[in-house]
Amino acid sequence: SSSGPLTGRHVLVTAGPTYEPLDPVRFIGNRSSGKQGYAIAAAAARLGARVTLVAGPTALPDPKGVATVHVETAREMFDAVDAALPADIAVFAAAVADWRAASVEPEKIKKGEDGPPQLRLVENPDILKTIASRGFGRPPLVIGFAAETGNAVALGSKKLASKGADWIVANDVSPERGIFGGDHNEVHVIRRDGVESWPALSKEDVALRLMRAAAEHVGASHRN
Ligand code: C5P
């Protein structure tokens, strides 16, 4: 719609996995479907925002009315996020690979007599942490995700501090819960002043609730 609680706002969303190449045909990736992040981008647009979605490889169609930038690696995702700023609200829902190969082989790695190749990994940039700790140009509301197996609230609260986010949306992604790749999500929204635990909802409903709360939070502040 053309007018809503996020009209005049720019919302930036990351979603999906990243693929970190080993050689021209192989990569390190993860099982993120991108569904929750895509739903957040769509919800923000529905509430009137201008939305930039920076997406790793997914099987999903670009959300309608959303400027979608497709990337593969964490470093490409970082550059696309940086280029899309400033934003009023930034939501980091991507499952970014923590590591990449120290060097990418220009030719397909061959099976040889020396046994399996030894992969040397180096750390990827932490996009959320870098953006959240910026003085100038930090989005006024920075939302991160914490996909954990185990105590999502405790681990998410730690993440709120270590990343410098304003809110962390934490969930338990133990395989038996069917969150990764599934259509529903049960989340805890962790803020500095407390935790709100939401019931199991569709990823669309989680997205809409989150973006309504974000709209309320940024209220009538200066627009980016
Ligand atoms: O540390 P961890 O990966 O569990 O943190 C998850 C949060 O940090 C998510 O919001 C994710 O999008 C973000 N993140 C990021 N860049 C990374 C790693 C995580 O933006 N390299």
Coordinates of N, CA and C and ligand atoms in Angstrom, one line a residue:
S1 N 0.8 -1.2 0.0 CA 0.0 0.0 0.0 C 0.9 1.2 0.0
S2 N 0.3 2.4 -0.4 CA 1.1 3.6 -0.5 C 1.3 4.3 0.8
S3 N 0.5 4.1 1.8 CA 0.6 4.8 3.0 C 0.3 3.9 4.2
G4 N 1.2 4.0 5.2 CA 1.1 3.1 6.4 C 2.0 3.6 7.4
P5 N 2.2 2.9 8.5 CA 3.0 3.3 9.6 C 4.5 3.4 9.3
L6 N 4.9 2.8 8.2 CA 6.4 3.0 7.8 C 6.5 3.9 6.5
T7 N 5.5 4.6 6.2 CA 5.6 5.5 5.0 C 6.7 6.5 5.3
G8 N 7.6 6.7 4.3 CA 8.7 7.6 4.4 C 9.9 7.0 5.1
R9 N 9.8 5.8 5.5 CA 11.0 5.1 6.1 C 11.7 4.2 5.1
H10 N 13.0 4.1 5.3 CA 13.8 3.1 4.5 C 14.2 2.0 5.4
V11 N 13.7 0.8 5.0 CA 14.0 -0.4 5.8 C 15.0 -1.3 5.0
L12 N 16.1 -1.7 5.6 CA 17.1 -2.6 5.0 C 17.0 -3.9 5.7
V13 N 17.0 -5.0 4.8 CA 16.8 -6.3 5.4 C 17.9 -7.2 4.7
T14 N 18.6 -8.1 5.5 CA 19.4 -9.1 4.9 C 18.7 -10.4 5.1
A15 N 18.9 -11.4 4.2 CA 18.1 -12.6 4.2 C 18.9 -13.7 3.5
G16 N 18.6 -15.0 3.9 CA 19.1 -16.1 3.2 C 20.5 -16.5 3.7
P17 N 21.1 -17.5 3.1 CA 22.4 -17.9 3.5 C 23.5 -17.1 2.7
T18 N 24.7 -17.3 3.0 CA 25.8 -16.9 2.0 C 26.4 -18.2 1.5
Y19 N 27.0 -18.1 0.3 CA 27.8 -19.2 -0.3 C 29.2 -18.7 -0.4
E20 N 30.1 -19.5 0.2 CA 31.5 -19.1 0.2 C 32.3 -20.1 -0.7
P21 N 32.8 -19.7 -1.8 CA 33.3 -20.6 -2.8 C 34.6 -21.2 -2.3
L22 N 34.8 -22.5 -2.7 CA 36.1 -23.2 -2.5 C 36.9 -23.3 -3.8
D23 N 36.1 -23.5 -4.8 CA 36.7 -23.5 -6.2 C 35.5 -23.2 -7.1
P24 N 35.7 -23.3 -8.4 CA 34.6 -22.8 -9.3 C 33.3 -23.6 -9.1
V25 N 33.3 -24.8 -8.6 CA 32.0 -25.5 -8.5 C 31.6 -25.8 -7.1
R26 N 32.4 -25.6 -6.1 CA 32.1 -26.0 -4.7 C 32.0 -24.7 -3.8
F27 N 31.2 -24.9 -2.8 CA 31.1 -23.8 -1.8 C 30.7 -24.3 -0.4
I28 N 30.9 -23.4 0.6 CA 30.4 -23.7 1.9 C 29.1 -22.9 2.1
G29 N 28.1 -23.6 2.5 CA 26.8 -22.9 2.6 C 26.1 -23.3 3.9
N30 N 24.8 -23.0 4.0 CA 24.0 -23.4 5.1 C 22.5 -23.6 4.7
R31 N 21.7 -24.1 5.6 CA 20.3 -24.4 5.3 C 19.3 -23.3 5.4
S32 N 19.7 -22.1 5.5 CA 18.8 -21.0 5.6 C 17.9 -20.9 4.3
S33 N 16.6 -20.9 4.5 CA 15.7 -20.7 3.3 C 15.5 -19.3 2.9
G34 N 15.8 -18.4 3.8 CA 15.5 -17.0 3.5 C 14.1 -16.5 3.8
K35 N 13.2 -17.5 4.1 CA 11.7 -17.2 4.2 C 11.4 -16.1 5.2
Q36 N 12.1 -16.1 6.4 CA 11.7 -15.1 7.4 C 12.2 -13.7 7.0
G37 N 13.4 -13.6 6.4 CA 13.8 -12.3 6.0 C 13.0 -11.8 4.8
Y38 N 12.7 -12.6 3.9 CA 11.8 -12.2 2.8 C 10.5 -11.7 3.3
A39 N 9.9 -12.4 4.3 CA 8.6 -12.0 4.8 C 8.7 -10.7 5.5
I40 N 9.9 -10.4 6.2 CA 10.0 -9.1 6.8 C 10.1 -8.0 5.8
A41 N 10.8 -8.2 4.7 CA 10.9 -7.2 3.6 C 9.5 -7.0 3.0
A42 N 8.8 -8.0 2.8 CA 7.4 -7.9 2.2 C 6.5 -7.1 3.2
A43 N 6.6 -7.4 4.5 CA 5.8 -6.8 5.5 C 6.1 -5.3 5.6
A44 N 7.4 -5.0 5.6 CA 7.8 -3.6 5.7 C 7.2 -2.8 4.5
A45 N 7.3 -3.4 3.3 CA 6.8 -2.7 2.1 C 5.2 -2.5 2.3
R46 N 4.6 -3.6 2.8 CA 3.1 -3.5 3.0 C 2.8 -2.4 3.9
L47 N 3.6 -2.1 4.9 CA 3.4 -1.0 5.9 C 3.8 0.3 5.4
G48 N 4.3 0.4 4.1 CA 4.5 1.7 3.5 C 6.0 2.0 3.3
A49 N 6.9 1.2 3.8 CA 8.3 1.6 3.7 C 8.9 1.4 2.3
R50 N 10.0 2.1 2.1 CA 10.9 1.8 0.9 C 11.8 0.7 1.5
V51 N 11.9 -0.4 0.8 CA 12.6 -1.5 1.3 C 13.8 -1.9 0.4
T52 N 14.9 -2.2 1.0 CA 16.0 -2.8 0.2 C 16.3 -4.2 0.9
L53 N 16.2 -5.2 0.1 CA 16.5 -6.6 0.6 C 17.8 -7.0 -0.1
V54 N 18.7 -7.4 0.8 CA 20.0 -7.9 0.3 C 20.0 -9.4 0.6
A55 N 19.9 -10.2 -0.5 CA 19.6 -11.6 -0.3 C 20.7 -12.5 -0.8
G56 N 21.1 -13.5 0.0 CA 21.9 -14.6 -0.5 C 21.1 -15.5 -1.3
P57 N 21.7 -16.6 -1.8 CA 21.0 -17.5 -2.7 C 19.8 -18.2 -2.1
T58 N 18.7 -18.0 -2.6 CA 17.5 -18.7 -2.1 C 16.6 -19.1 -3.3
A59 N 15.6 -19.9 -3.0 CA 14.7 -20.3 -4.1 C 13.5 -19.4 -4.2
L60 N 13.5 -18.3 -3.5 CA 12.3 -17.5 -3.4 C 12.2 -16.4 -4.5
P61 N 11.0 -16.1 -4.9 CA 10.9 -14.9 -5.9 C 11.1 -13.6 -5.1
D62 N 11.6 -12.6 -5.9 CA 11.8 -11.3 -5.2 C 10.4 -10.8 -4.7
P63 N 10.4 -10.3 -3.5 CA 9.1 -9.7 -3.0 C 8.6 -8.5 -3.8
K64 N 7.3 -8.4 -4.0 CA 6.8 -7.3 -4.8 C 7.0 -6.0 -4.1
G65 N 7.4 -5.0 -4.9 CA 7.6 -3.7 -4.3 C 8.8 -3.5 -3.5
V66 N 9.8 -4.4 -3.6 CA 11.0 -4.4 -2.8 C 12.2 -4.4 -3.7
A67 N 13.2 -3.5 -3.5 CA 14.4 -3.5 -4.3 C 15.3 -4.6 -3.8
T68 N 15.4 -5.6 -4.5 CA 16.2 -6.8 -4.1 C 17.5 -6.8 -4.8
V69 N 18.6 -7.0 -3.9 CA 20.0 -7.0 -4.4 C 20.5 -8.5 -4.1
H70 N 20.8 -9.2 -5.2 CA 21.3 -10.6 -5.0 C 22.8 -10.7 -4.8
V71 N 23.2 -11.4 -3.8 CA 24.6 -11.5 -3.5 C 24.9 -13.0 -3.2
E72 N 26.2 -13.4 -3.2 CA 26.5 -14.8 -2.8 C 27.3 -14.9 -1.5
T73 N 28.4 -14.1 -1.5 CA 29.3 -14.2 -0.3 C 29.0 -13.2 0.8
A74 N 29.6 -13.4 2.0 CA 29.4 -12.5 3.1 C 30.0 -11.1 2.7
R75 N 31.1 -11.1 2.0 CA 31.7 -9.8 1.7 C 30.9 -9.1 0.7
E76 N 30.3 -9.8 -0.3 CA 29.4 -9.1 -1.2 C 28.1 -8.6 -0.4
M77 N 27.7 -9.3 0.5 CA 26.5 -8.9 1.3 C 26.9 -7.6 2.1
F78 N 28.1 -7.6 2.7 CA 28.5 -6.4 3.4 C 28.5 -5.2 2.5
D79 N 29.1 -5.4 1.3 CA 29.2 -4.2 0.4 C 27.9 -3.7 0.0
A80 N 26.9 -4.7 -0.2 CA 25.6 -4.3 -0.7 C 24.8 -3.5 0.4
V81 N 25.0 -4.0 1.7 CA 24.4 -3.3 2.8 C 25.0 -1.9 3.0
D82 N 26.3 -1.8 2.9 CA 26.9 -0.5 3.0 C 26.4 0.5 2.0
A83 N 26.3 -0.1 0.7 CA 25.8 0.8 -0.4 C 24.4 1.2 -0.2
A84 N 23.6 0.4 0.5 CA 22.1 0.7 0.7 C 21.9 1.7 1.8
L85 N 22.8 1.8 2.7 CA 22.6 2.8 3.8 C 22.6 4.2 3.3
P86 N 22.0 5.2 4.0 CA 21.4 5.1 5.3 C 20.0 4.4 5.3
A87 N 19.6 3.9 6.5 CA 18.3 3.3 6.7 C 17.8 3.7 8.0
D88 N 16.4 3.7 8.2 CA 15.8 4.0 9.5 C 15.8 2.8 10.3
I89 N 15.6 1.6 9.7 CA 15.6 0.3 10.4 C 16.4 -0.7 9.6
A90 N 17.3 -1.4 10.3 CA 18.0 -2.4 9.6 C 17.8 -3.8 10.3
V91 N 17.4 -4.8 9.5 CA 17.1 -6.1 10.1 C 18.0 -7.1 9.4
F92 N 18.8 -7.7 10.3 CA 19.8 -8.6 9.8 C 19.3 -10.1 10.1
A93 N 18.6 -10.6 9.1 CA 18.0 -11.9 9.2 C 18.8 -13.0 8.4
A94 N 19.9 -12.6 7.7 CA 20.7 -13.5 6.9 C 21.5 -14.5 7.8
A95 N 21.7 -15.7 7.4 CA 22.5 -16.6 8.0 C 23.9 -16.6 7.3
V96 N 24.7 -15.6 7.8 CA 26.0 -15.3 7.1 C 27.0 -16.4 7.5
A97 N 27.7 -16.9 6.6 CA 28.8 -17.9 6.9 C 29.8 -17.2 7.8
D98 N 30.2 -17.8 8.9 CA 31.2 -17.2 9.7 C 32.6 -17.2 9.1
W99 N 32.8 -18.2 8.2 CA 34.2 -18.4 7.7 C 34.1 -18.6 6.2
R100 N 35.2 -18.2 5.5 CA 35.3 -18.5 4.1 C 36.7 -19.1 3.9
A101 N 36.9 -19.7 2.7 CA 38.2 -20.3 2.4 C 39.3 -19.2 2.3
A102 N 40.4 -19.4 2.9 CA 41.5 -18.4 2.8 C 41.9 -18.0 1.4
S103 N 41.8 -19.0 0.5 CA 42.0 -18.8 -0.9 C 41.1 -19.6 -1.7
V104 N 40.6 -19.1 -2.8 CA 39.7 -19.8 -3.6 C 40.5 -20.4 -4.8
E105 N 40.4 -21.7 -5.0 CA 41.2 -22.3 -6.1 C 40.6 -21.9 -7.4
P106 N 41.4 -21.5 -8.4 CA 40.9 -21.0 -9.7 C 40.4 -22.2 -10.5
E107 N 40.9 -23.4 -10.3 CA 40.4 -24.6 -11.0 C 39.8 -25.5 -10.0
K108 N 38.9 -26.4 -10.5 CA 38.3 -27.4 -9.6 C 39.3 -28.2 -8.9
I109 N 39.2 -28.3 -7.6 CA 40.2 -29.1 -6.8 C 40.0 -30.6 -7.2
K110 N 41.1 -31.2 -7.6 CA 41.1 -32.6 -8.0 C 41.4 -33.6 -6.9
K111 N 40.7 -34.7 -7.0 CA 41.0 -35.8 -6.0 C 42.4 -36.3 -6.4
G112 N 43.3 -36.4 -5.4 CA 44.7 -36.7 -5.7 C 45.2 -37.8 -4.8
E113 N 46.5 -38.0 -4.9 CA 47.2 -39.0 -4.1 C 47.5 -38.5 -2.7
D114 N 47.4 -37.1 -2.5 CA 47.8 -36.6 -1.2 C 46.7 -36.6 -0.3
G115 N 45.6 -37.3 -0.6 CA 44.4 -37.3 0.3 C 43.6 -36.1 0.2
P116 N 42.6 -36.0 1.1 CA 41.7 -34.8 1.0 C 42.4 -33.5 1.2
P117 N 42.0 -32.4 0.6 CA 42.6 -31.1 0.7 C 42.4 -30.6 2.1
Q118 N 43.4 -29.9 2.6 CA 43.3 -29.2 3.9 C 42.7 -27.8 3.7
L119 N 41.5 -27.6 4.2 CA 40.9 -26.3 4.0 C 41.4 -25.3 5.1
R120 N 41.9 -24.2 4.6 CA 42.2 -23.1 5.6 C 41.1 -22.1 5.5
L121 N 40.5 -21.8 6.7 CA 39.4 -20.9 6.7 C 39.8 -19.6 7.4
V122 N 39.2 -18.5 6.9 CA 39.4 -17.2 7.6 C 38.1 -16.6 8.0
E123 N 38.0 -15.7 8.9 CA 36.8 -15.1 9.4 C 36.1 -14.2 8.4
N124 N 34.8 -14.2 8.3 CA 34.1 -13.2 7.4 C 33.8 -12.0 8.3
P125 N 33.5 -10.9 7.6 CA 33.1 -9.7 8.4 C 31.8 -10.0 9.1
D126 N 31.6 -9.5 10.3 CA 30.3 -9.6 11.0 C 29.5 -8.3 10.6
I127 N 28.6 -8.5 9.7 CA 27.9 -7.3 9.1 C 27.1 -6.6 10.2
L128 N 26.3 -7.4 11.0 CA 25.5 -6.8 12.0 C 26.3 -6.0 13.0
K129 N 27.4 -6.6 13.5 CA 28.2 -6.0 14.5 C 28.9 -4.7 14.0
T130 N 29.4 -4.8 12.8 CA 30.0 -3.7 12.2 C 29.1 -2.5 12.1
I131 N 27.9 -2.7 11.5 CA 26.9 -1.6 11.3 C 26.4 -1.1 12.6
A132 N 26.1 -2.0 13.6 CA 25.6 -1.6 14.9 C 26.5 -0.8 15.7
S133 N 27.8 -1.0 15.5 CA 28.8 -0.3 16.3 C 29.3 1.0 15.7
R134 N 28.7 1.3 14.5 CA 29.1 2.6 13.9 C 28.5 3.8 14.6
G135 N 29.3 4.8 14.8 CA 28.8 6.0 15.4 C 28.0 6.8 14.4
F136 N 28.6 7.2 13.3 CA 27.9 8.0 12.3 C 27.3 7.0 11.3
G137 N 26.0 7.2 10.9 CA 25.3 6.4 9.9 C 24.8 5.1 10.5
R138 N 24.8 5.0 11.8 CA 24.1 3.8 12.3 C 22.6 3.9 12.2
P139 N 21.9 2.9 11.7 CA 20.5 3.0 11.6 C 19.9 3.1 13.0
P140 N 18.9 4.0 13.2 CA 18.4 4.2 14.6 C 17.8 2.9 15.2
L141 N 17.3 2.0 14.4 CA 16.9 0.7 15.0 C 17.6 -0.4 14.3
V142 N 18.4 -1.1 15.0 CA 19.2 -2.3 14.5 C 18.6 -3.6 15.1
I143 N 18.1 -4.4 14.2 CA 17.5 -5.7 14.7 C 18.4 -6.9 14.2
G144 N 18.8 -7.7 15.1 CA 19.5 -8.9 14.7 C 18.7 -10.2 15.0
F145 N 19.2 -11.3 14.5 CA 18.5 -12.6 14.8 C 19.5 -13.5 15.5
A146 N 19.0 -14.4 16.3 CA 19.9 -15.4 16.9 C 19.2 -16.7 16.8
A147 N 19.7 -17.5 15.9 CA 19.2 -18.8 15.6 C 20.1 -19.8 16.5
E148 N 19.5 -20.3 17.5 CA 20.3 -21.1 18.4 C 19.7 -22.5 18.6
T149 N 20.5 -23.5 19.0 CA 19.9 -24.7 19.5 C 20.2 -24.7 21.0
G150 N 19.1 -24.8 21.7 CA 19.2 -24.7 23.2 C 18.5 -23.5 23.7
N151 N 19.1 -22.9 24.8 CA 18.4 -21.8 25.4 C 18.4 -20.5 24.6
A152 N 17.4 -20.3 23.8 CA 17.4 -19.1 22.8 C 17.4 -17.8 23.6
V153 N 16.7 -17.7 24.7 CA 16.6 -16.4 25.4 C 18.0 -16.0 26.0
A154 N 18.6 -17.0 26.7 CA 19.9 -16.7 27.3 C 21.0 -16.4 26.3
L155 N 21.0 -17.2 25.2 CA 22.0 -17.0 24.2 C 21.7 -15.7 23.4
G156 N 20.4 -15.4 23.2 CA 20.1 -14.2 22.5 C 20.4 -12.9 23.2
S157 N 20.2 -13.0 24.6 CA 20.5 -11.8 25.4 C 22.0 -11.5 25.3
K158 N 22.8 -12.6 25.3 CA 24.3 -12.3 25.2 C 24.6 -11.7 23.9
K159 N 23.9 -12.2 22.8 CA 24.1 -11.6 21.5 C 23.7 -10.2 21.4
L160 N 22.7 -9.8 22.1 CA 22.2 -8.4 22.1 C 23.4 -7.5 22.5
A161 N 24.1 -7.9 23.5 CA 25.2 -7.1 24.0 C 26.4 -7.2 23.1
S162 N 26.8 -8.4 22.7 CA 28.0 -8.6 21.9 C 27.9 -8.0 20.6
K163 N 26.7 -7.9 20.0 CA 26.6 -7.4 18.6 C 26.3 -5.9 18.7
G164 N 25.8 -5.4 19.8 CA 25.4 -4.0 19.8 C 24.1 -3.7 19.2
A165 N 23.3 -4.7 19.1 CA 21.9 -4.5 18.4 C 21.0 -3.9 19.4
D166 N 19.9 -3.3 18.9 CA 18.8 -2.8 19.8 C 17.9 -3.9 20.2
W167 N 17.5 -4.7 19.2 CA 16.7 -5.9 19.5 C 17.3 -7.1 18.9
I168 N 17.1 -8.3 19.5 CA 17.5 -9.6 18.9 C 16.2 -10.4 18.9
V169 N 16.0 -11.0 17.7 CA 14.9 -11.9 17.6 C 15.5 -13.3 17.7
A170 N 15.2 -14.0 18.8 CA 15.9 -15.3 19.0 C 14.9 -16.4 18.8
N171 N 15.4 -17.5 18.3 CA 14.6 -18.7 18.1 C 15.4 -19.9 18.3
D172 N 14.7 -21.0 18.6 CA 15.4 -22.3 18.7 C 15.3 -23.0 17.4
V173 N 16.4 -23.3 16.7 CA 16.4 -23.9 15.4 C 16.8 -25.4 15.5
S174 N 16.7 -26.0 16.6 CA 17.0 -27.5 16.7 C 16.2 -28.1 15.6
P175 N 16.8 -29.1 14.9 CA 16.2 -29.6 13.7 C 14.7 -30.2 13.9
E176 N 14.5 -30.7 15.1 CA 13.1 -31.3 15.3 C 12.1 -30.3 15.4
R177 N 12.4 -29.0 15.5 CA 11.4 -27.9 15.6 C 11.0 -27.4 14.2
G178 N 11.7 -27.8 13.2 CA 11.3 -27.6 11.8 C 11.3 -26.1 11.4
I179 N 12.1 -25.3 12.1 CA 12.1 -23.8 11.8 C 12.8 -23.5 10.5
F180 N 14.0 -24.1 10.4 CA 14.8 -23.9 9.1 C 14.1 -24.5 8.0
G181 N 13.7 -23.7 7.0 CA 13.0 -24.2 5.8 C 11.5 -24.3 6.0
G182 N 11.1 -24.2 7.3 CA 9.6 -24.4 7.6 C 8.9 -23.0 7.4
D183 N 7.6 -23.1 7.6 CA 6.7 -21.9 7.4 C 6.3 -21.2 8.6
H184 N 6.6 -21.7 9.8 CA 6.3 -21.0 11.0 C 7.5 -20.7 11.9
N185 N 7.3 -19.9 12.9 CA 8.4 -19.5 13.7 C 7.9 -19.1 15.1
E186 N 8.7 -19.5 16.1 CA 8.3 -19.1 17.5 C 9.5 -18.4 18.0
V187 N 9.3 -17.1 18.3 CA 10.4 -16.2 18.6 C 10.3 -15.5 19.9
H188 N 11.4 -15.1 20.4 CA 11.5 -14.2 21.6 C 12.1 -12.9 21.1
V189 N 11.5 -11.8 21.4 CA 12.0 -10.5 21.0 C 12.7 -9.9 22.2
I190 N 14.0 -9.9 22.1 CA 14.9 -9.5 23.3 C 15.3 -8.0 23.1
R191 N 14.9 -7.2 24.1 CA 15.3 -5.8 24.1 C 16.1 -5.5 25.3
R192 N 16.7 -4.3 25.4 CA 17.6 -4.1 26.6 C 16.7 -4.1 27.8
D193 N 15.4 -3.7 27.7 CA 14.6 -3.6 28.9 C 13.6 -4.8 29.1
G194 N 13.9 -5.9 28.4 CA 13.0 -7.1 28.6 C 12.8 -8.0 27.4
V195 N 12.2 -9.1 27.7 CA 11.9 -10.1 26.6 C 10.4 -10.3 26.4
E196 N 10.0 -10.3 25.1 CA 8.7 -10.7 24.8 C 8.7 -12.0 24.1
S197 N 8.0 -13.0 24.6 CA 7.9 -14.3 23.9 C 6.6 -14.4 23.1
W198 N 6.7 -14.6 21.8 CA 5.5 -14.6 21.0 C 5.1 -16.1 20.8
P199 N 3.9 -16.3 20.5 CA 3.4 -17.7 20.2 C 3.9 -18.2 18.9
A200 N 3.8 -19.4 18.6 CA 4.1 -19.9 17.2 C 3.2 -19.2 16.2
L201 N 3.8 -18.6 15.2 CA 3.1 -17.9 14.2 C 3.7 -18.2 12.8
S202 N 3.0 -17.9 11.8 CA 3.5 -18.1 10.5 C 4.7 -17.0 10.4
K203 N 5.6 -17.3 9.5 CA 6.7 -16.4 9.3 C 6.2 -15.0 8.8
E204 N 5.1 -15.0 8.1 CA 4.5 -13.7 7.6 C 4.0 -13.0 8.8
D205 N 3.3 -13.7 9.8 CA 2.8 -13.0 10.9 C 3.9 -12.5 11.9
V206 N 5.0 -13.3 12.0 CA 6.1 -12.8 12.8 C 6.6 -11.5 12.2
A207 N 6.7 -11.5 10.8 CA 7.3 -10.4 10.1 C 6.4 -9.1 10.3
L208 N 5.1 -9.3 10.2 CA 4.2 -8.2 10.3 C 4.2 -7.6 11.7
R209 N 4.2 -8.5 12.7 CA 4.3 -8.0 14.1 C 5.6 -7.3 14.4
L210 N 6.7 -7.8 13.8 CA 8.0 -7.2 14.1 C 8.0 -5.8 13.4
M211 N 7.5 -5.7 12.2 CA 7.6 -4.4 11.5 C 6.6 -3.4 12.1
R212 N 5.5 -3.9 12.7 CA 4.6 -2.9 13.4 C 5.2 -2.4 14.6
A213 N 5.9 -3.3 15.4 CA 6.6 -2.9 16.6 C 7.7 -1.9 16.2
A214 N 8.4 -2.2 15.1 CA 9.5 -1.3 14.7 C 9.0 0.1 14.3
A215 N 7.8 0.1 13.6 CA 7.2 1.4 13.2 C 6.9 2.2 14.5
E216 N 6.3 1.5 15.5 CA 6.0 2.2 16.7 C 7.2 2.7 17.4
H217 N 8.3 1.9 17.4 CA 9.6 2.3 18.0 C 10.2 3.6 17.4
V218 N 10.2 3.6 16.1 CA 10.9 4.7 15.4 C 9.9 5.9 15.4
G219 N 8.6 5.7 15.6 CA 7.6 6.7 15.8 C 7.8 7.9 14.8
A220 N 7.9 9.1 15.4 CA 7.9 10.3 14.5 C 9.3 10.8 14.4
S221 N 10.3 10.0 14.6 CA 11.7 10.5 14.6 C 12.1 10.9 13.2
H222 N 13.2 11.5 13.0 CA 13.8 12.0 11.8 C 13.8 10.8 10.8
R223 N 13.4 11.1 9.5 CA 13.4 10.0 8.5 C 14.7 10.0 7.7
N224 N 15.2 8.8 7.3 CA 16.4 8.6 6.5 C 16.0 8.4 5.0
Ligands
C5P1 O1 26.9 -14.7 15.6 P1 25.6 -15.1 14.9 O2 25.9 -15.5 13.5 O3 24.9 -16.2 15.7 O4 24.7 -13.8 14.9 C1 23.5 -13.8 14.2 C2 23.2 -12.4 13.8 O5 24.3 -11.7 13.3 C3 22.1 -12.4 12.7 O6 21.4 -11.2 12.8 C4 23.0 -12.4 11.4 O7 22.3 -11.9 10.3 C5 24.1 -11.5 11.9 N1 25.5 -11.8 11.3 C6 26.0 -10.9 10.3 N2 27.2 -11.1 9.8 C7 27.9 -12.2 10.2 C8 27.4 -13.1 11.1 C9 26.1 -12.9 11.6 O8 25.3 -9.9 10.0 N3 29.1 -12.4 9.6

